[in-house]
Coordinates of C-alpha atoms and ligand atoms in Angstrom, one line a residue:
M1 CA 9.7 -19.8 5.4
T2 CA 6.0 -20.8 5.1
R3 CA 4.3 -18.3 7.5
F4 CA 1.7 -17.9 5.0
E5 CA 0.8 -21.7 3.7
G6 CA -2.8 -22.2 3.1
R7 CA -3.3 -18.3 3.3
T8 CA -4.6 -16.2 0.3
A9 CA -3.7 -12.7 -0.2
L10 CA -4.9 -9.8 -2.3
I11 CA -2.4 -7.1 -3.2
T12 CA -3.9 -4.0 -5.0
A13 CA -1.8 -2.2 -7.4
A14 CA 0.7 -4.6 -7.6
G15 CA 2.1 -4.8 -11.2
S16 CA 4.8 -2.8 -10.3
G17 CA 6.4 -0.6 -7.4
L18 CA 5.9 -1.8 -3.7
G19 CA 3.0 -4.0 -4.2
R20 CA 4.8 -6.1 -6.4
G21 CA 7.6 -6.6 -3.9
V22 CA 5.0 -7.3 -1.3
A23 CA 3.4 -9.9 -3.6
L24 CA 6.6 -11.7 -4.1
R25 CA 7.4 -11.7 -0.5
L26 CA 4.2 -13.2 0.5
A27 CA 4.1 -15.8 -2.2
R28 CA 7.8 -16.5 -1.5
E29 CA 6.6 -17.5 2.2
G30 CA 3.8 -19.8 0.9
A31 CA 0.6 -17.5 0.2
R32 CA -1.5 -17.8 -2.8
V33 CA -1.5 -14.5 -4.0
K34 CA -3.9 -12.3 -6.3
I35 CA -2.4 -9.0 -7.8
W36 CA -4.4 -6.2 -9.3
D37 CA -3.3 -3.6 -11.5
R38 CA -4.7 -1.4 -14.5
D39 CA -1.4 -1.9 -16.3
E40 CA -1.9 -5.3 -18.0
A41 CA 1.9 -5.4 -19.4
A42 CA 3.2 -4.9 -15.7
L43 CA 0.9 -7.6 -14.4
D44 CA 1.9 -10.1 -17.0
K45 CA 5.7 -9.4 -16.3
A46 CA 5.1 -9.8 -12.5
V47 CA 3.3 -12.9 -13.0
T48 CA 5.9 -14.3 -15.3
E49 CA 8.5 -13.5 -12.9
A50 CA 6.6 -15.2 -10.1
K51 CA 6.2 -18.4 -12.4
S52 CA 9.9 -18.6 -12.9
E53 CA 10.2 -18.9 -9.2
G54 CA 7.5 -21.3 -8.9
L55 CA 5.4 -18.9 -7.0
S56 CA 1.5 -18.8 -6.9
I57 CA 0.8 -15.3 -8.2
T58 CA -2.0 -14.8 -10.4
S59 CA -3.4 -11.5 -11.7
Q60 CA -6.6 -9.2 -12.7
A61 CA -6.5 -6.2 -14.7
I62 CA -8.8 -3.7 -13.2
D63 CA -9.0 -0.1 -13.0
M64 CA -9.8 0.8 -9.5
T65 CA -11.2 4.1 -9.8
D66 CA -14.4 2.0 -10.9
G67 CA -16.3 1.0 -7.9
N68 CA -18.5 -1.5 -9.8
A69 CA -15.2 -3.4 -11.3
I70 CA -13.8 -3.6 -7.7
E71 CA -17.2 -5.4 -6.5
A72 CA -16.9 -7.9 -9.4
A73 CA -13.3 -8.6 -9.1
V74 CA -13.6 -9.2 -5.2
A75 CA -16.7 -11.7 -6.2
A76 CA -14.4 -13.4 -8.7
L77 CA -11.6 -13.8 -6.4
V78 CA -13.8 -15.3 -3.6
A79 CA -15.2 -17.8 -6.2
E80 CA -11.6 -18.6 -7.3
M81 CA -9.8 -18.9 -4.1
G82 CA -12.6 -19.5 -1.5
Q83 CA -11.3 -17.1 1.1
V84 CA -9.3 -13.7 1.2
D85 CA -7.0 -13.9 4.3
V86 CA -4.9 -10.9 3.9
L87 CA -5.9 -7.6 2.0
V88 CA -3.1 -5.0 1.4
N89 CA -4.7 -1.8 0.3
N90 CA -1.5 -0.7 -1.5
I91 CA -3.2 1.5 -4.3
G92 CA -2.2 5.3 -4.0
G93 CA 0.0 8.0 -5.0
S94 CA 0.1 11.8 -5.3
L95 CA -0.6 11.2 -9.1
H96 CA 2.0 14.0 -9.9
T97 CA -0.5 16.6 -8.9
P98 CA 1.1 19.8 -7.9
F99 CA 3.0 20.1 -4.7
R100 CA 1.9 23.7 -3.6
F101 CA -1.5 23.7 -2.1
L102 CA -2.7 26.9 -3.9
D103 CA -1.9 25.5 -7.1
Q104 CA -4.1 22.4 -6.6
S105 CA -7.5 22.2 -8.2
D106 CA -10.7 20.3 -7.1
E107 CA -9.8 17.8 -9.8
D108 CA -6.3 17.2 -8.3
W109 CA -8.1 16.5 -4.9
R110 CA -10.9 14.3 -6.4
Q111 CA -8.4 12.2 -8.2
V112 CA -6.1 11.7 -5.4
I113 CA -8.7 11.2 -2.9
D114 CA -10.3 8.5 -5.3
V115 CA -7.1 6.2 -5.4
N116 CA -5.9 6.8 -1.9
V117 CA -9.0 6.6 -0.1
S118 CA -12.4 5.5 -2.3
A119 CA -10.8 2.6 -3.9
C120 CA -9.4 1.3 -0.4
V121 CA -12.7 1.8 1.4
R122 CA -14.5 0.0 -1.6
T123 CA -12.1 -2.9 -1.7
T124 CA -12.3 -3.3 2.1
R125 CA -16.0 -3.2 2.1
A126 CA -16.2 -6.0 -0.6
V127 CA -13.5 -8.3 1.1
L128 CA -14.7 -7.9 4.8
P129 CA -18.1 -9.7 4.7
Q130 CA -16.0 -12.9 3.6
M131 CA -13.4 -12.2 6.4
V132 CA -16.3 -12.1 8.8
A133 CA -17.5 -15.4 7.7
T134 CA -14.3 -17.2 8.2
G135 CA -13.4 -15.5 11.4
Y136 CA -10.2 -14.4 10.2
G137 CA -8.4 -11.4 8.4
R138 CA -5.4 -9.2 8.1
I139 CA -5.9 -5.8 6.4
I140 CA -3.0 -3.6 6.0
N141 CA -3.5 0.0 4.6
M142 CA -0.7 1.7 2.8
G143 CA -0.4 5.0 4.5
S144 CA 2.8 7.3 4.3
K145 CA 5.1 9.3 6.4
A146 CA 3.4 12.0 4.7
G147 CA 0.1 11.4 6.2
R148 CA 1.8 11.6 9.9
F149 CA 4.3 14.4 9.3
G150 CA 3.7 16.2 6.2
S151 CA 5.6 15.8 3.0
L152 CA 8.6 17.6 1.2
F153 CA 7.6 16.5 -2.3
A154 CA 3.8 15.4 -2.2
G155 CA 1.0 18.0 -1.8
A156 CA -1.7 18.7 0.7
N157 CA -4.1 16.4 -1.2
Y158 CA -1.9 13.3 -0.8
V159 CA -0.9 14.1 2.9
A160 CA -4.8 14.5 3.8
S161 CA -5.7 11.4 2.1
K162 CA -3.1 9.1 3.8
G163 CA -4.0 10.8 7.2
A164 CA -7.7 9.7 6.3
M165 CA -6.4 6.2 5.6
Q166 CA -5.0 6.1 9.2
A167 CA -8.2 7.2 10.9
F168 CA -10.0 4.8 8.8
T169 CA -7.8 2.0 9.9
L170 CA -8.6 2.8 13.5
Q171 CA -12.3 2.3 12.9
I172 CA -12.0 -0.8 10.9
A173 CA -9.7 -2.2 13.9
Q174 CA -12.1 -1.3 16.3
E175 CA -15.4 -2.5 14.5
F176 CA -13.9 -5.9 13.1
G177 CA -11.5 -6.8 15.8
P178 CA -13.9 -9.1 17.6
N179 CA -14.3 -11.0 14.4
G180 CA -10.6 -12.1 14.2
I181 CA -9.8 -9.2 11.9
T182 CA -7.0 -6.9 12.4
C183 CA -6.4 -3.7 10.6
N184 CA -3.3 -1.6 10.4
T185 CA -1.3 1.1 8.7
L186 CA 2.1 1.2 7.2
C187 CA 3.7 4.5 6.9
P188 CA 6.8 4.4 4.7
G189 CA 9.1 7.4 4.1
A190 CA 10.6 7.6 0.7
I191 CA 11.2 4.3 -0.8
L192 CA 13.3 4.4 -3.8
T193 CA 11.3 2.8 -6.5
P194 CA 12.0 4.0 -10.0
R195 CA 9.0 6.3 -9.8
V196 CA 10.0 8.0 -6.5
K197 CA 13.5 8.5 -7.6
G198 CA 12.3 10.3 -10.8
L199 CA 9.9 12.3 -8.6
L200 CA 12.7 13.4 -6.1
E201 CA 15.2 14.3 -9.0
E202 CA 12.2 16.5 -10.5
R203 CA 11.3 18.3 -7.5
Q204 CA 14.7 18.4 -5.4
S205 CA 18.0 19.6 -6.5
A206 CA 21.1 17.3 -5.9
Q207 CA 22.1 19.5 -3.0
E208 CA 18.6 19.3 -1.4
R209 CA 18.4 15.5 -1.8
Q210 CA 21.8 15.1 0.1
Q211 CA 20.5 17.4 2.8
V212 CA 17.3 15.2 3.2
L213 CA 19.6 12.0 3.4
E214 CA 21.5 13.6 6.3
T215 CA 18.1 13.9 8.2
I216 CA 17.8 10.1 8.0
P217 CA 19.4 8.5 11.0
V218 CA 20.2 5.3 9.0
R219 CA 21.6 7.5 6.1
R220 CA 19.7 5.7 3.2
H221 CA 16.4 5.8 1.8
G222 CA 14.1 2.8 2.1
A223 CA 13.9 -0.1 -0.4
V224 CA 11.1 -2.4 -1.5
Q225 CA 12.1 -5.2 0.6
D226 CA 12.0 -3.0 3.8
V227 CA 8.3 -2.4 3.1
A228 CA 7.7 -6.1 2.2
A229 CA 9.1 -7.4 5.4
A230 CA 7.0 -5.1 7.5
I231 CA 3.8 -6.0 5.7
A232 CA 4.7 -9.6 5.8
Y233 CA 4.8 -9.3 9.7
L234 CA 1.6 -7.3 9.9
A235 CA 0.1 -9.7 7.5
S236 CA 1.1 -12.7 9.7
E237 CA -0.9 -14.8 12.2
E238 CA 1.7 -13.9 14.9
A239 CA 0.7 -10.2 14.6
G240 CA -2.8 -10.9 15.9
F241 CA -2.4 -8.6 18.9
V242 CA -1.2 -5.4 16.8
N243 CA -4.3 -3.9 15.6
G244 CA -5.1 -0.2 14.8
A245 CA -1.4 0.6 14.7
S246 CA 0.5 3.1 12.5
L247 CA 3.9 1.5 11.8
D248 CA 6.6 4.2 10.6
I249 CA 9.2 2.6 8.5
N250 CA 11.2 5.7 7.6
G251 CA 14.8 5.1 8.9
G252 CA 14.2 7.2 11.8
Q253 CA 13.6 10.3 9.8
S254 CA 10.5 11.2 11.7
M255 CA 9.9 10.0 15.2
V256 CA 7.5 10.2 17.9
I257 CA 7.2 8.9 21.5
Ligands
NAD301 N1 7.2 4.7 -3.0 C1 7.4 5.3 -1.9 O1 8.1 6.0 -1.6 C2 6.1 5.3 -1.0 C3 6.1 6.1 0.3 C4 5.3 6.0 1.1 C5 4.0 5.5 0.6 N2 3.7 4.9 -0.7 C6 2.5 4.3 -0.9 O2 2.7 2.9 -1.2 C7 1.6 2.5 -2.2 C8 2.6 2.2 -3.5 O3 3.5 3.0 -4.0 P1 4.3 2.9 -5.3 O4 5.4 3.9 -5.1 O5 4.9 1.6 -5.4 O6 3.1 3.1 -6.6 P2 3.3 3.1 -7.9 O7 3.1 4.7 -8.4 O8 4.8 2.8 -8.4 O9 2.3 2.4 -8.5 C9 2.0 1.0 -8.4 C10 0.9 0.4 -9.4 O10 -0.2 1.3 -9.4 C11 -1.1 1.0 -10.4 N3 -2.3 1.9 -10.6 C12 -2.1 3.1 -10.5 N4 -3.6 3.7 -10.6 C13 -4.2 2.4 -10.9 C14 -5.8 2.4 -10.9 N5 -6.4 3.4 -11.0 N6 -6.2 1.2 -10.9 C15 -5.2 0.0 -10.8 N7 -4.1 0.0 -10.6 C16 -3.4 1.5 -10.5 C17 0.0 1.3 -11.4 O11 -0.2 0.7 -12.8 C18 1.4 0.8 -10.8 O12 1.8 -0.6 -11.3 C19 1.0 4.0 -2.6 O13 -0.2 3.9 -1.6 C20 1.8 5.0 -2.1 O14 1.2 6.2 -1.8 C21 4.8 4.9 -1.3

């Protein structure tokens, strides 16, 4: 498939986990992809894997808690690629902060909001002027089932920050739709990356994990490919009439009319 031939994409925090899977998927469909991460070893591994498949993925090491570094990295990206057609604001996570609200400190809230909200806001702000100039863009924010329905293993700081990203999506969709730019949120349930598998094993007993599985109509957790396929659709030209949406990708574990 060559849906992204001639298109460029920036995927944040994509040295490993879901971002890496999304980067490989878009590159396999023809995109020139830039991946950011603070973990240089992970970036090297991802780029080497891409090269072995003949894919166009390059990387930039960056700590996304640094706003100035984000602005500089976007400027370098635009200078290198000439345009950014697709932005996947993938960075985020609960950072292993406590699950229970009363155990969470101000610092736990600051850190989680910093990566889930501030880093994405800053990246979006730096990329948008260039998308406006070309009259085309696809922005996908990584939300979570947690932001829509609450979480069984991540705390209130994470849930609130993902909800904030959904609200942010609505306003970007509204403000920049006239410029040919769409903005949507993807809301995955638990996707079994090695990190999430470890978190579930740490925070739930084997019996609790089995009970959770029985609440998922398709009787399995999500895989990285499930997320990559959904993002590839939202990032494609043919999704141009999908704007301001929150797409649940949770096997039917939580459903709304
Ligand atoms: N995995 C899931 O089950 C799941 C479910 C719902 C939503 N999400 C969301 O999807 C996104 C990706 O999740 P994941 O599980 O793949 O993440 P992950 O924890 O595996 O992290 C992916 C990458 O982020 C990088 N990173 C962390 N802090 C950084 C920083 N300050 N600067 C630059 N890079 C940094 C890490 O080095 C890592 O390579 C997150 O926004 C997460 O909240 C994940």
